Amino acid sequence: MKKSYQAIVIGASMGGMEALKMILAQLPDNFSLPVIVVQHQMRDSDDFLAVYLNRHCAIKVKEACAHELILPAYVYIAPAAYHLLIEEDKTLSLSVDLPVNYSIPSIDVLFESAADVYGESLVGVVLTGASADGSQGLKKIKAYGGLTVVQDPNTAEAPKMPSAAIKVTQIDHILPPDKIGVFLRELTNDEG
Amino acid sequence: MEDKQLEAFEIDCLLGAILLRYGYDFRNYAQASLKRRIHNRLTLSNLQHVSEMIPRILYDEHFFSEFLCDMSITVTEMFRNPEVFKFIREKVVDKLRTYSRINIWNVGCATGEEAYSIAIILAEEGLLNKTHIYATDYDNQALAVAKTGIYPANVMQQYTENYLKAGGRQSFSDYYQARYESAKMKKNLREKITFANHNLMQDGSFAEMHLILCRNVLIYFNQTLQNSVLSLLRDSMVHHGYLVLGDKETLDFSSVANDFESVDKQRRIYRKKRLR
């Protein structure tokens, strides 16, 4: 009996670029879910990360735009210096509010708003990072019946963030980054 | 009824109460940020349910003014996205030069940093004397800060870097007087800017603009309100007037998309087409 999911949210900080590349490169270009990503960045970064990942992955990767409709087979990257949120009508929303956990974009902000919208149909993934951002958001995803995945801290360039997430929530799957992409693909029964 | 539905119902009631009591209409705000802000205020006030805010809002004006502050939080800076200001200086200013009088509207100016930024550009291009800048917001507390033109001295370093990236030709410190922990923008800039209360949800057009800066305002609105505000902006502009949006905003999904042409896609600068 397989549950059907509607979206995947991923949070990453220090060391995230390589982990993201490893995971997203394993998703096919017709992947049946949207993937929405917060990677902490310098506040004056441009869209380099989205361009870089798009070049290395089959699935389409783009920077999130305000009010954009969320589509399957797309990876949306939060732009630097904006929080990224999900609206009830499955569109992306940006804000320039105060930082949360010293971060804008913040992983908690994305995860919490995604949990509100997708409830049990959401998959939350916390990757490497030297921050505690994402742990509260992942806790909410779990509380709303969603699926939680955390990168094995032993495989993380910065173990603090995955460890913080594991500390506050009973995590469903703790995996090394090279297994996470395959795992997400199998969740959807998509062919690789 | 599920908790989620119940809370949606509570938020509707809260926004209805605010509209009836104070005349501010937040019903067409994008829900995700709105909800987050309401929850922050709930936690700060030691309340559990959104509906518990309703009596506080109705009977305690101070509580409402705090709520209003929450709603209008904007983190802004001078020359935010310097490349946008550089583009305005290099490509837009020459078009503005052809007008005998220039009107600029800075929509959602908050504490005024952007209005001063554009004033500095026009001053350096020798156009400030024939320019008037209208900078509006619905938040009177933010406007009060904007009018004084006083900012913390410790942000001036960052603003100076932005100013230089935006093609600044002088020393940024020429534009303010530093005193103790603060910096006050010079009078020749301040007197060219009218900071005024204007509420996009209900107020109309008030002058014919040559350039409108409306950056990171529409991101907080739902589609309905975005479209009505964009129509208002369009109708407040001269033909071929310029519209500058936030660097992640676009007209593509809006009802006025066909009324504008894109001047620079990446910097989100548009120009109003000659209609009909």
PDB file of C-alpha atoms in Angstrom, chain B:
ATOM      1  CA  MET B   1     -14.598  20.610  11.188  1.00  0.00           C
ATOM      2  CA  GLU B   2     -10.869  20.081  10.788  1.00  0.00           C
ATOM      3  CA  ASP B   3      -8.448  22.325  12.689  1.00  0.00           C
ATOM      4  CA  LYS B   4      -7.111  23.673   9.446  1.00  0.00           C
ATOM      5  CA  GLN B   5     -10.546  24.702   8.191  1.00  0.00           C
ATOM      6  CA  LEU B   6     -11.394  26.085  11.582  1.00  0.00           C
ATOM      7  CA  GLU B   7      -8.324  28.263  11.540  1.00  0.00           C
ATOM      8  CA  ALA B   8      -9.058  29.495   8.028  1.00  0.00           C
ATOM      9  CA  PHE B   9     -12.479  30.471   9.360  1.00  0.00           C
ATOM     10  CA  GLU B  10     -10.891  32.262  12.331  1.00  0.00           C
ATOM     11  CA  ILE B  11      -8.557  34.207  10.043  1.00  0.00           C
ATOM     12  CA  ASP B  12     -11.527  35.283   7.891  1.00  0.00           C
ATOM     13  CA  CYS B  13     -13.285  36.513  11.046  1.00  0.00           C
ATOM     14  CA  LEU B  14     -10.175  38.380  12.214  1.00  0.00           C
ATOM     15  CA  LEU B  15      -9.681  40.114   8.874  1.00  0.00           C
ATOM     16  CA  GLY B  16     -13.384  40.972   8.766  1.00  0.00           C
ATOM     17  CA  ALA B  17     -13.136  42.509  12.237  1.00  0.00           C
ATOM     18  CA  ILE B  18     -10.121  44.595  11.197  1.00  0.00           C
ATOM     19  CA  LEU B  19     -11.916  45.825   8.096  1.00  0.00           C
ATOM     20  CA  LEU B  20     -15.066  46.806  10.004  1.00  0.00           C
ATOM     21  CA  ARG B  21     -13.260  48.390  12.933  1.00  0.00           C
ATOM     22  CA  TYR B  22     -10.323  50.135  11.241  1.00  0.00           C
ATOM     23  CA  GLY B  23     -11.024  50.090   7.500  1.00  0.00           C
ATOM     24  CA  TYR B  24      -7.884  48.151   6.551  1.00  0.00           C
ATOM     25  CA  ASP B  25      -8.626  45.352   4.124  1.00  0.00           C
ATOM     26  CA  PHE B  26      -6.155  42.475   4.315  1.00  0.00           C
ATOM     27  CA  ARG B  27      -8.515  39.911   2.801  1.00  0.00           C
ATOM     28  CA  ASN B  28      -6.644  39.864  -0.486  1.00  0.00           C
ATOM     29  CA  TYR B  29      -3.217  39.350   0.995  1.00  0.00           C
ATOM     30  CA  ALA B  30      -1.307  36.203   0.040  1.00  0.00           C
ATOM     31  CA  GLN B  31      -2.235  33.754   2.764  1.00  0.00           C
ATOM     32  CA  ALA B  32       1.063  32.028   3.546  1.00  0.00           C
ATOM     33  CA  SER B  33       2.949  35.111   4.782  1.00  0.00           C
ATOM     34  CA  LEU B  34      -0.159  36.570   6.371  1.00  0.00           C
ATOM     35  CA  LYS B  35      -0.695  33.403   8.357  1.00  0.00           C
ATOM     36  CA  ARG B  36       2.915  33.354   9.461  1.00  0.00           C
ATOM     37  CA  ARG B  37       2.703  36.944  10.685  1.00  0.00           C
ATOM     38  CA  ILE B  38      -0.544  36.281  12.531  1.00  0.00           C
ATOM     39  CA  HIS B  39       1.034  33.276  14.236  1.00  0.00           C
ATOM     40  CA  ASN B  40       4.068  35.297  15.295  1.00  0.00           C
ATOM     41  CA  ARG B  41       1.805  37.891  16.897  1.00  0.00           C
ATOM     42  CA  LEU B  42      -0.198  35.093  18.553  1.00  0.00           C
ATOM     43  CA  THR B  43       2.938  33.639  20.132  1.00  0.00           C
ATOM     44  CA  LEU B  44       4.208  37.054  21.240  1.00  0.00           C
ATOM     45  CA  SER B  45       0.849  37.759  22.867  1.00  0.00           C
ATOM     46  CA  ASN B  46       0.613  34.378  24.609  1.00  0.00           C
ATOM     47  CA  LEU B  47      -2.608  33.543  22.827  1.00  0.00           C
ATOM     48  CA  GLN B  48      -3.549  30.135  21.509  1.00  0.00           C
ATOM     49  CA  HIS B  49      -6.206  30.600  18.850  1.00  0.00           C
ATOM     50  CA  VAL B  50      -6.424  33.226  16.139  1.00  0.00           C
ATOM     51  CA  SER B  51      -9.969  34.034  17.224  1.00  0.00           C
ATOM     52  CA  GLU B  52      -8.634  35.200  20.610  1.00  0.00           C
ATOM     53  CA  MET B  53      -7.028  38.108  18.785  1.00  0.00           C
ATOM     54  CA  ILE B  54     -10.410  39.455  17.715  1.00  0.00           C
ATOM     55  CA  PRO B  55     -11.441  41.075  21.030  1.00  0.00           C
ATOM     56  CA  ARG B  56      -7.921  42.450  21.446  1.00  0.00           C
ATOM     57  CA  ILE B  57      -8.046  43.968  17.967  1.00  0.00           C
ATOM     58  CA  LEU B  58     -11.486  45.454  18.550  1.00  0.00           C
ATOM     59  CA  TYR B  59     -10.890  46.994  21.974  1.00  0.00           C
ATOM     60  CA  ASP B  60      -7.168  47.669  22.133  1.00  0.00           C
ATOM     61  CA  GLU B  61      -5.914  50.160  19.557  1.00  0.00           C
ATOM     62  CA  HIS B  62      -2.339  49.658  20.635  1.00  0.00           C
ATOM     63  CA  PHE B  63      -2.654  45.940  19.904  1.00  0.00           C
ATOM     64  CA  PHE B  64      -3.944  46.811  16.462  1.00  0.00           C
ATOM     65  CA  SER B  65      -1.068  49.174  15.762  1.00  0.00           C
ATOM     66  CA  GLU B  66       1.330  46.366  16.618  1.00  0.00           C
ATOM     67  CA  PHE B  67      -0.547  44.105  14.257  1.00  0.00           C
ATOM     68  CA  LEU B  68      -0.306  46.762  11.560  1.00  0.00           C
ATOM     69  CA  CYS B  69       3.429  46.930  12.118  1.00  0.00           C
ATOM     70  CA  ASP B  70       3.671  43.138  11.727  1.00  0.00           C
ATOM     71  CA  MET B  71       1.788  43.361   8.461  1.00  0.00           C
ATOM     72  CA  SER B  72       3.977  46.037   6.982  1.00  0.00           C
ATOM     73  CA  ILE B  73       7.370  44.622   7.965  1.00  0.00           C
ATOM     74  CA  THR B  74       9.666  45.139   5.069  1.00  0.00           C
ATOM     75  CA  VAL B  75      13.354  44.716   5.189  1.00  0.00           C
ATOM     76  CA  THR B  76      14.695  47.300   2.807  1.00  0.00           C
ATOM     77  CA  GLU B  77      17.955  49.083   2.141  1.00  0.00           C
ATOM     78  CA  MET B  78      19.319  51.856  -0.028  1.00  0.00           C
ATOM     79  CA  PHE B  79      20.077  50.806  -3.603  1.00  0.00           C
ATOM     80  CA  ARG B  80      18.754  47.292  -2.947  1.00  0.00           C
ATOM     81  CA  ASN B  81      19.799  45.327  -6.070  1.00  0.00           C
ATOM     82  CA  PRO B  82      22.271  48.020  -7.166  1.00  0.00           C
ATOM     83  CA  GLU B  83      22.231  46.778 -10.772  1.00  0.00           C
ATOM     84  CA  VAL B  84      18.618  47.922 -11.059  1.00  0.00           C
ATOM     85  CA  PHE B  85      19.575  51.459 -10.070  1.00  0.00           C
ATOM     86  CA  LYS B  86      22.546  51.333 -12.394  1.00  0.00           C
ATOM     87  CA  PHE B  87      20.223  50.412 -15.245  1.00  0.00           C
ATOM     88  CA  ILE B  88      17.851  53.253 -14.365  1.00  0.00           C
ATOM     89  CA  ARG B  89      20.781  55.655 -14.366  1.00  0.00           C
ATOM     90  CA  GLU B  90      22.191  54.432 -17.671  1.00  0.00           C
ATOM     91  CA  LYS B  91      19.066  53.625 -19.669  1.00  0.00           C
ATOM     92  CA  VAL B  92      16.008  55.263 -18.141  1.00  0.00           C
ATOM     93  CA  VAL B  93      17.290  58.663 -17.059  1.00  0.00           C
ATOM     94  CA  ASP B  94      17.902  59.888 -20.627  1.00  0.00           C
ATOM     95  CA  LYS B  95      14.252  59.250 -21.466  1.00  0.00           C
ATOM     96  CA  LEU B  96      13.147  61.087 -18.324  1.00  0.00           C
ATOM     97  CA  ARG B  97      15.340  64.027 -19.305  1.00  0.00           C
ATOM     98  CA  THR B  98      13.023  64.822 -22.214  1.00  0.00           C
ATOM     99  CA  TYR B  99      10.134  65.753 -19.918  1.00  0.00           C
ATOM    100  CA  SER B 100       9.806  69.282 -18.559  1.00  0.00           C
ATOM    101  CA  ARG B 101       8.669  67.934 -15.208  1.00  0.00           C
ATOM    102  CA  ILE B 102       9.257  64.461 -13.851  1.00  0.00           C
ATOM    103  CA  ASN B 103       6.935  62.647 -11.476  1.00  0.00           C
ATOM    104  CA  ILE B 104       8.126  59.522  -9.721  1.00  0.00           C
ATOM    105  CA  TRP B 105       6.037  57.286  -7.485  1.00  0.00           C
ATOM    106  CA  ASN B 106       7.712  54.996  -5.003  1.00  0.00           C
ATOM    107  CA  VAL B 107       4.899  52.616  -4.033  1.00  0.00           C
ATOM    108  CA  GLY B 108       5.160  50.921  -0.627  1.00  0.00           C
ATOM    109  CA  CYS B 109       8.112  53.059   0.427  1.00  0.00           C
ATOM    110  CA  ALA B 110       8.146  51.813   4.044  1.00  0.00           C
ATOM    111  CA  THR B 111      10.949  53.680   5.852  1.00  0.00           C
ATOM    112  CA  GLY B 112      12.028  55.552   2.723  1.00  0.00           C
ATOM    113  CA  GLU B 113      15.398  54.075   1.760  1.00  0.00           C
ATOM    114  CA  GLU B 114      14.403  53.528  -1.853  1.00  0.00           C
ATOM    115  CA  ALA B 115      12.980  57.040  -2.262  1.00  0.00           C
ATOM    116  CA  TYR B 116      16.281  58.538  -1.114  1.00  0.00           C
ATOM    117  CA  SER B 117      18.185  56.197  -3.438  1.00  0.00           C
ATOM    118  CA  ILE B 118      16.290  57.338  -6.507  1.00  0.00           C
ATOM    119  CA  ALA B 119      16.580  60.981  -5.395  1.00  0.00           C
ATOM    120  CA  ILE B 120      20.371  60.601  -5.259  1.00  0.00           C
ATOM    121  CA  ILE B 121      20.481  59.152  -8.787  1.00  0.00           C
ATOM    122  CA  LEU B 122      18.435  62.051 -10.153  1.00  0.00           C
ATOM    123  CA  ALA B 123      20.547  64.578  -8.282  1.00  0.00           C
ATOM    124  CA  GLU B 124      23.715  63.188  -9.869  1.00  0.00           C
ATOM    125  CA  GLU B 125      22.081  63.258 -13.292  1.00  0.00           C
ATOM    126  CA  GLY B 126      21.125  66.900 -12.795  1.00  0.00           C
ATOM    127  CA  LEU B 127      17.388  66.179 -12.860  1.00  0.00           C
ATOM    128  CA  LEU B 128      16.359  66.436  -9.244  1.00  0.00           C
ATOM    129  CA  ASN B 129      15.312  70.084  -9.536  1.00  0.00           C
ATOM    130  CA  LYS B 130      12.569  69.302 -12.015  1.00  0.00           C
ATOM    131  CA  THR B 131      11.536  66.095 -10.297  1.00  0.00           C
ATOM    132  CA  HIS B 132       9.006  65.332  -7.672  1.00  0.00           C
ATOM    133  CA  ILE B 133       9.070  62.019  -5.847  1.00  0.00           C
ATOM    134  CA  TYR B 134       5.895  60.746  -4.232  1.00  0.00           C
ATOM    135  CA  ALA B 135       6.674  57.998  -1.733  1.00  0.00           C
ATOM    136  CA  THR B 136       3.649  56.297  -0.239  1.00  0.00           C
ATOM    137  CA  ASP B 137       2.794  53.607   2.254  1.00  0.00           C
ATOM    138  CA  TYR B 138      -0.178  52.745   4.460  1.00  0.00           C
ATOM    139  CA  ASP B 139       1.966  52.467   7.566  1.00  0.00           C
ATOM    140  CA  ASN B 140       2.198  55.838   9.330  1.00  0.00           C
ATOM    141  CA  GLN B 141       4.927  54.683  11.684  1.00  0.00           C
ATOM    142  CA  ALA B 142       7.189  53.744   8.785  1.00  0.00           C
ATOM    143  CA  LEU B 143       6.345  57.042   7.042  1.00  0.00           C
ATOM    144  CA  ALA B 144       7.343  58.977  10.152  1.00  0.00           C
ATOM    145  CA  VAL B 145      10.803  57.390   9.988  1.00  0.00           C
ATOM    146  CA  ALA B 146      11.001  58.051   6.249  1.00  0.00           C
ATOM    147  CA  LYS B 147      10.197  61.755   6.738  1.00  0.00           C
ATOM    148  CA  THR B 148      12.983  62.261   9.261  1.00  0.00           C
ATOM    149  CA  GLY B 149      15.451  60.590   6.895  1.00  0.00           C
ATOM    150  CA  ILE B 150      17.420  59.329   9.870  1.00  0.00           C
ATOM    151  CA  TYR B 151      18.983  55.877   9.660  1.00  0.00           C
ATOM    152  CA  PRO B 152      21.380  53.950  11.888  1.00  0.00           C
ATOM    153  CA  ALA B 153      24.979  54.858  11.108  1.00  0.00           C
ATOM    154  CA  ASN B 154      26.030  51.208  11.086  1.00  0.00           C
ATOM    155  CA  VAL B 155      24.127  50.457   7.866  1.00  0.00           C
ATOM    156  CA  MET B 156      25.830  53.249   5.933  1.00  0.00           C
ATOM    157  CA  GLN B 157      28.809  51.055   5.079  1.00  0.00           C
ATOM    158  CA  GLN B 158      26.536  48.582   3.273  1.00  0.00           C
ATOM    159  CA  TYR B 159      24.658  51.437   1.587  1.00  0.00           C
ATOM    160  CA  THR B 160      27.922  52.944   0.433  1.00  0.00           C
ATOM    161  CA  GLU B 161      28.897  49.685  -1.249  1.00  0.00           C
ATOM    162  CA  ASN B 162      25.472  49.480  -2.902  1.00  0.00           C
ATOM    163  CA  TYR B 163      25.747  53.111  -4.002  1.00  0.00           C
ATOM    164  CA  LEU B 164      29.067  52.471  -5.703  1.00  0.00           C
ATOM    165  CA  LYS B 165      27.751  49.323  -7.421  1.00  0.00           C
ATOM    166  CA  ALA B 166      24.814  51.394  -8.629  1.00  0.00           C
ATOM    167  CA  GLY B 167      27.263  53.652 -10.437  1.00  0.00           C
ATOM    168  CA  GLY B 168      27.509  56.381  -7.774  1.00  0.00           C
ATOM    169  CA  ARG B 169      29.762  59.214  -8.891  1.00  0.00           C
ATOM    170  CA  GLN B 170      30.509  60.989  -5.670  1.00  0.00           C
ATOM    171  CA  SER B 171      31.160  60.098  -2.114  1.00  0.00           C
ATOM    172  CA  PHE B 172      28.038  58.624  -0.552  1.00  0.00           C
ATOM    173  CA  SER B 173      28.806  60.515   2.640  1.00  0.00           C
ATOM    174  CA  ASP B 174      28.017  63.747   0.757  1.00  0.00           C
ATOM    175  CA  TYR B 175      24.362  62.849   1.071  1.00  0.00           C
ATOM    176  CA  TYR B 176      24.008  62.591   4.815  1.00  0.00           C
ATOM    177  CA  GLN B 177      25.207  64.103   8.030  1.00  0.00           C
ATOM    178  CA  ALA B 178      26.570  61.605  10.499  1.00  0.00           C
ATOM    179  CA  ARG B 179      25.865  62.326  14.091  1.00  0.00           C
ATOM    180  CA  TYR B 180      26.634  59.907  16.908  1.00  0.00           C
ATOM    181  CA  GLU B 181      24.965  56.612  16.011  1.00  0.00           C
ATOM    182  CA  SER B 182      22.842  57.955  13.206  1.00  0.00           C
ATOM    183  CA  ALA B 183      22.935  59.474   9.756  1.00  0.00           C
ATOM    184  CA  LYS B 184      20.447  62.062   8.539  1.00  0.00           C
ATOM    185  CA  MET B 185      19.782  62.447   4.833  1.00  0.00           C
ATOM    186  CA  LYS B 186      20.438  65.968   3.535  1.00  0.00           C
ATOM    187  CA  LYS B 187      17.681  68.507   3.174  1.00  0.00           C
ATOM    188  CA  ASN B 188      17.998  68.969  -0.597  1.00  0.00           C
ATOM    189  CA  LEU B 189      16.970  65.311  -0.990  1.00  0.00           C
ATOM    190  CA  ARG B 190      14.283  65.362   1.670  1.00  0.00           C
ATOM    191  CA  GLU B 191      12.502  68.391   0.222  1.00  0.00           C
ATOM    192  CA  LYS B 192      12.081  66.705  -3.146  1.00  0.00           C
ATOM    193  CA  ILE B 193      10.192  63.766  -1.659  1.00  0.00           C
ATOM    194  CA  THR B 194       6.607  63.847  -0.462  1.00  0.00           C
ATOM    195  CA  PHE B 195       6.029  61.000   1.952  1.00  0.00           C
ATOM    196  CA  ALA B 196       2.298  60.398   2.217  1.00  0.00           C
ATOM    197  CA  ASN B 197      -0.202  57.850   3.390  1.00  0.00           C
ATOM    198  CA  HIS B 198      -1.735  55.953   0.513  1.00  0.00           C
ATOM    199  CA  ASN B 199      -3.512  52.642   0.800  1.00  0.00           C
ATOM    200  CA  LEU B 200      -3.370  50.559  -2.371  1.00  0.00           C
ATOM    201  CA  MET B 201      -6.421  48.615  -1.281  1.00  0.00           C
ATOM    202  CA  GLN B 202      -8.701  51.637  -1.442  1.00  0.00           C
ATOM    203  CA  ASP B 203      -7.016  54.857  -2.622  1.00  0.00           C
ATOM    204  CA  GLY B 204      -6.791  55.911  -6.244  1.00  0.00           C
ATOM    205  CA  SER B 205      -4.483  57.663  -8.614  1.00  0.00           C
ATOM    206  CA  PHE B 206      -3.182  61.159  -7.686  1.00  0.00           C
ATOM    207  CA  ALA B 207      -0.744  62.290 -10.383  1.00  0.00           C
ATOM    208  CA  GLU B 208       0.597  61.254 -13.779  1.00  0.00           C
ATOM    209  CA  MET B 209       3.852  59.402 -13.283  1.00  0.00           C
ATOM    210  CA  HIS B 210       6.877  58.986 -15.535  1.00  0.00           C
ATOM    211  CA  LEU B 211       8.494  56.323 -13.395  1.00  0.00           C
ATOM    212  CA  ILE B 212       6.942  54.023 -10.814  1.00  0.00           C
ATOM    213  CA  LEU B 213       8.968  51.860  -8.450  1.00  0.00           C
ATOM    214  CA  CYS B 214       6.814  49.133  -6.931  1.00  0.00           C
ATOM    215  CA  ARG B 215       9.299  46.602  -5.681  1.00  0.00           C
ATOM    216  CA  ASN B 216       8.378  43.692  -3.452  1.00  0.00           C
ATOM    217  CA  VAL B 217       4.927  45.051  -2.771  1.00  0.00           C
ATOM    218  CA  LEU B 218       2.908  42.756  -5.015  1.00  0.00           C
ATOM    219  CA  ILE B 219       4.567  39.642  -3.577  1.00  0.00           C
ATOM    220  CA  TYR B 220       2.294  39.980  -0.546  1.00  0.00           C
ATOM    221  CA  PHE B 221      -0.940  40.201  -2.543  1.00  0.00           C
ATOM    222  CA  ASN B 222      -3.154  37.548  -4.087  1.00  0.00           C
ATOM    223  CA  GLN B 223      -3.898  37.581  -7.817  1.00  0.00           C
ATOM    224  CA  THR B 224      -7.036  39.694  -7.479  1.00  0.00           C
ATOM    225  CA  LEU B 225      -5.350  42.470  -5.540  1.00  0.00           C
ATOM    226  CA  GLN B 226      -2.231  42.350  -7.713  1.00  0.00           C
ATOM    227  CA  ASN B 227      -4.322  42.891 -10.794  1.00  0.00           C
ATOM    228  CA  SER B 228      -6.265  45.765  -9.306  1.00  0.00           C
ATOM    229  CA  VAL B 229      -3.072  47.463  -8.077  1.00  0.00           C
ATOM    230  CA  LEU B 230      -1.334  46.948 -11.412  1.00  0.00           C
ATOM    231  CA  SER B 231      -4.314  48.495 -13.216  1.00  0.00           C
ATOM    232  CA  LEU B 232      -4.085  51.463 -10.868  1.00  0.00           C
ATOM    233  CA  LEU B 233      -0.380  51.841 -11.603  1.00  0.00           C
ATOM    234  CA  ARG B 234      -0.941  51.547 -15.337  1.00  0.00           C
ATOM    235  CA  ASP B 235      -3.631  54.221 -15.197  1.00  0.00           C
ATOM    236  CA  SER B 236      -1.355  56.483 -13.143  1.00  0.00           C
ATOM    237  CA  MET B 237       1.357  56.569 -15.813  1.00  0.00           C
ATOM    238  CA  VAL B 238       2.093  58.524 -18.942  1.00  0.00           C
ATOM    239  CA  HIS B 239       2.383  56.552 -22.193  1.00  0.00           C
ATOM    240  CA  HIS B 240       5.848  55.026 -22.280  1.00  0.00           C
ATOM    241  CA  GLY B 241       6.222  55.525 -18.542  1.00  0.00           C
ATOM    242  CA  TYR B 242       8.483  53.091 -16.725  1.00  0.00           C
ATOM    243  CA  LEU B 243       7.491  50.516 -14.132  1.00  0.00           C
ATOM    244  CA  VAL B 244      10.096  48.800 -11.961  1.00  0.00           C
ATOM    245  CA  LEU B 245       9.130  45.666 -10.012  1.00  0.00           C
ATOM    246  CA  GLY B 246      11.047  43.606  -7.448  1.00  0.00           C
ATOM    247  CA  ASP B 247      13.792  41.401  -8.863  1.00  0.00           C
ATOM    248  CA  LYS B 248      11.725  38.194  -8.528  1.00  0.00           C
ATOM    249  CA  GLU B 249       8.410  39.663  -9.648  1.00  0.00           C
ATOM    250  CA  THR B 250       6.922  39.570 -13.113  1.00  0.00           C
ATOM    251  CA  LEU B 251       3.942  40.916 -15.049  1.00  0.00           C
ATOM    252  CA  ASP B 252       3.723  37.638 -16.986  1.00  0.00           C
ATOM    253  CA  PHE B 253       0.880  36.137 -14.956  1.00  0.00           C
ATOM    254  CA  SER B 254      -1.041  39.405 -14.562  1.00  0.00           C
ATOM    255  CA  SER B 255      -4.031  40.951 -16.305  1.00  0.00           C
ATOM    256  CA  VAL B 256      -1.963  43.951 -17.496  1.00  0.00           C
ATOM    257  CA  ALA B 257       0.764  41.853 -19.134  1.00  0.00           C
ATOM    258  CA  ASN B 258      -0.262  43.098 -22.598  1.00  0.00           C
ATOM    259  CA  ASP B 259      -0.284  46.747 -21.602  1.00  0.00           C
ATOM    260  CA  PHE B 260       3.457  46.789 -20.952  1.00  0.00           C
ATOM    261  CA  GLU B 261       6.566  45.841 -22.841  1.00  0.00           C
ATOM    262  CA  SER B 262       9.624  44.467 -21.108  1.00  0.00           C
ATOM    263  CA  VAL B 263      12.601  46.832 -21.203  1.00  0.00           C
ATOM    264  CA  ASP B 264      14.950  44.618 -19.237  1.00  0.00           C
ATOM    265  CA  LYS B 265      13.713  41.182 -18.307  1.00  0.00           C
ATOM    266  CA  GLN B 266      16.294  40.389 -15.667  1.00  0.00           C
ATOM    267  CA  ARG B 267      15.958  43.687 -13.832  1.00  0.00           C
ATOM    268  CA  ARG B 268      12.140  43.624 -14.116  1.00  0.00           C
ATOM    269  CA  ILE B 269      11.837  46.973 -15.828  1.00  0.00           C
ATOM    270  CA  TYR B 270       8.749  47.528 -17.961  1.00  0.00           C
ATOM    271  CA  ARG B 271       7.420  50.321 -20.135  1.00  0.00           C
ATOM    272  CA  LYS B 272       3.786  51.154 -20.684  1.00  0.00           C
ATOM    273  CA  LYS B 273       2.679  50.678 -24.279  1.00  0.00           C
ATOM    274  CA  ARG B 274       0.738  53.363 -26.073  1.00  0.00           C
ATOM    275  CA  LEU B 275      -2.737  51.995 -25.529  1.00  0.00           C
ATOM    276  CA  ARG B 276      -5.402  51.950 -28.227  1.00  0.00           C
TER     277      ARG B 276
END
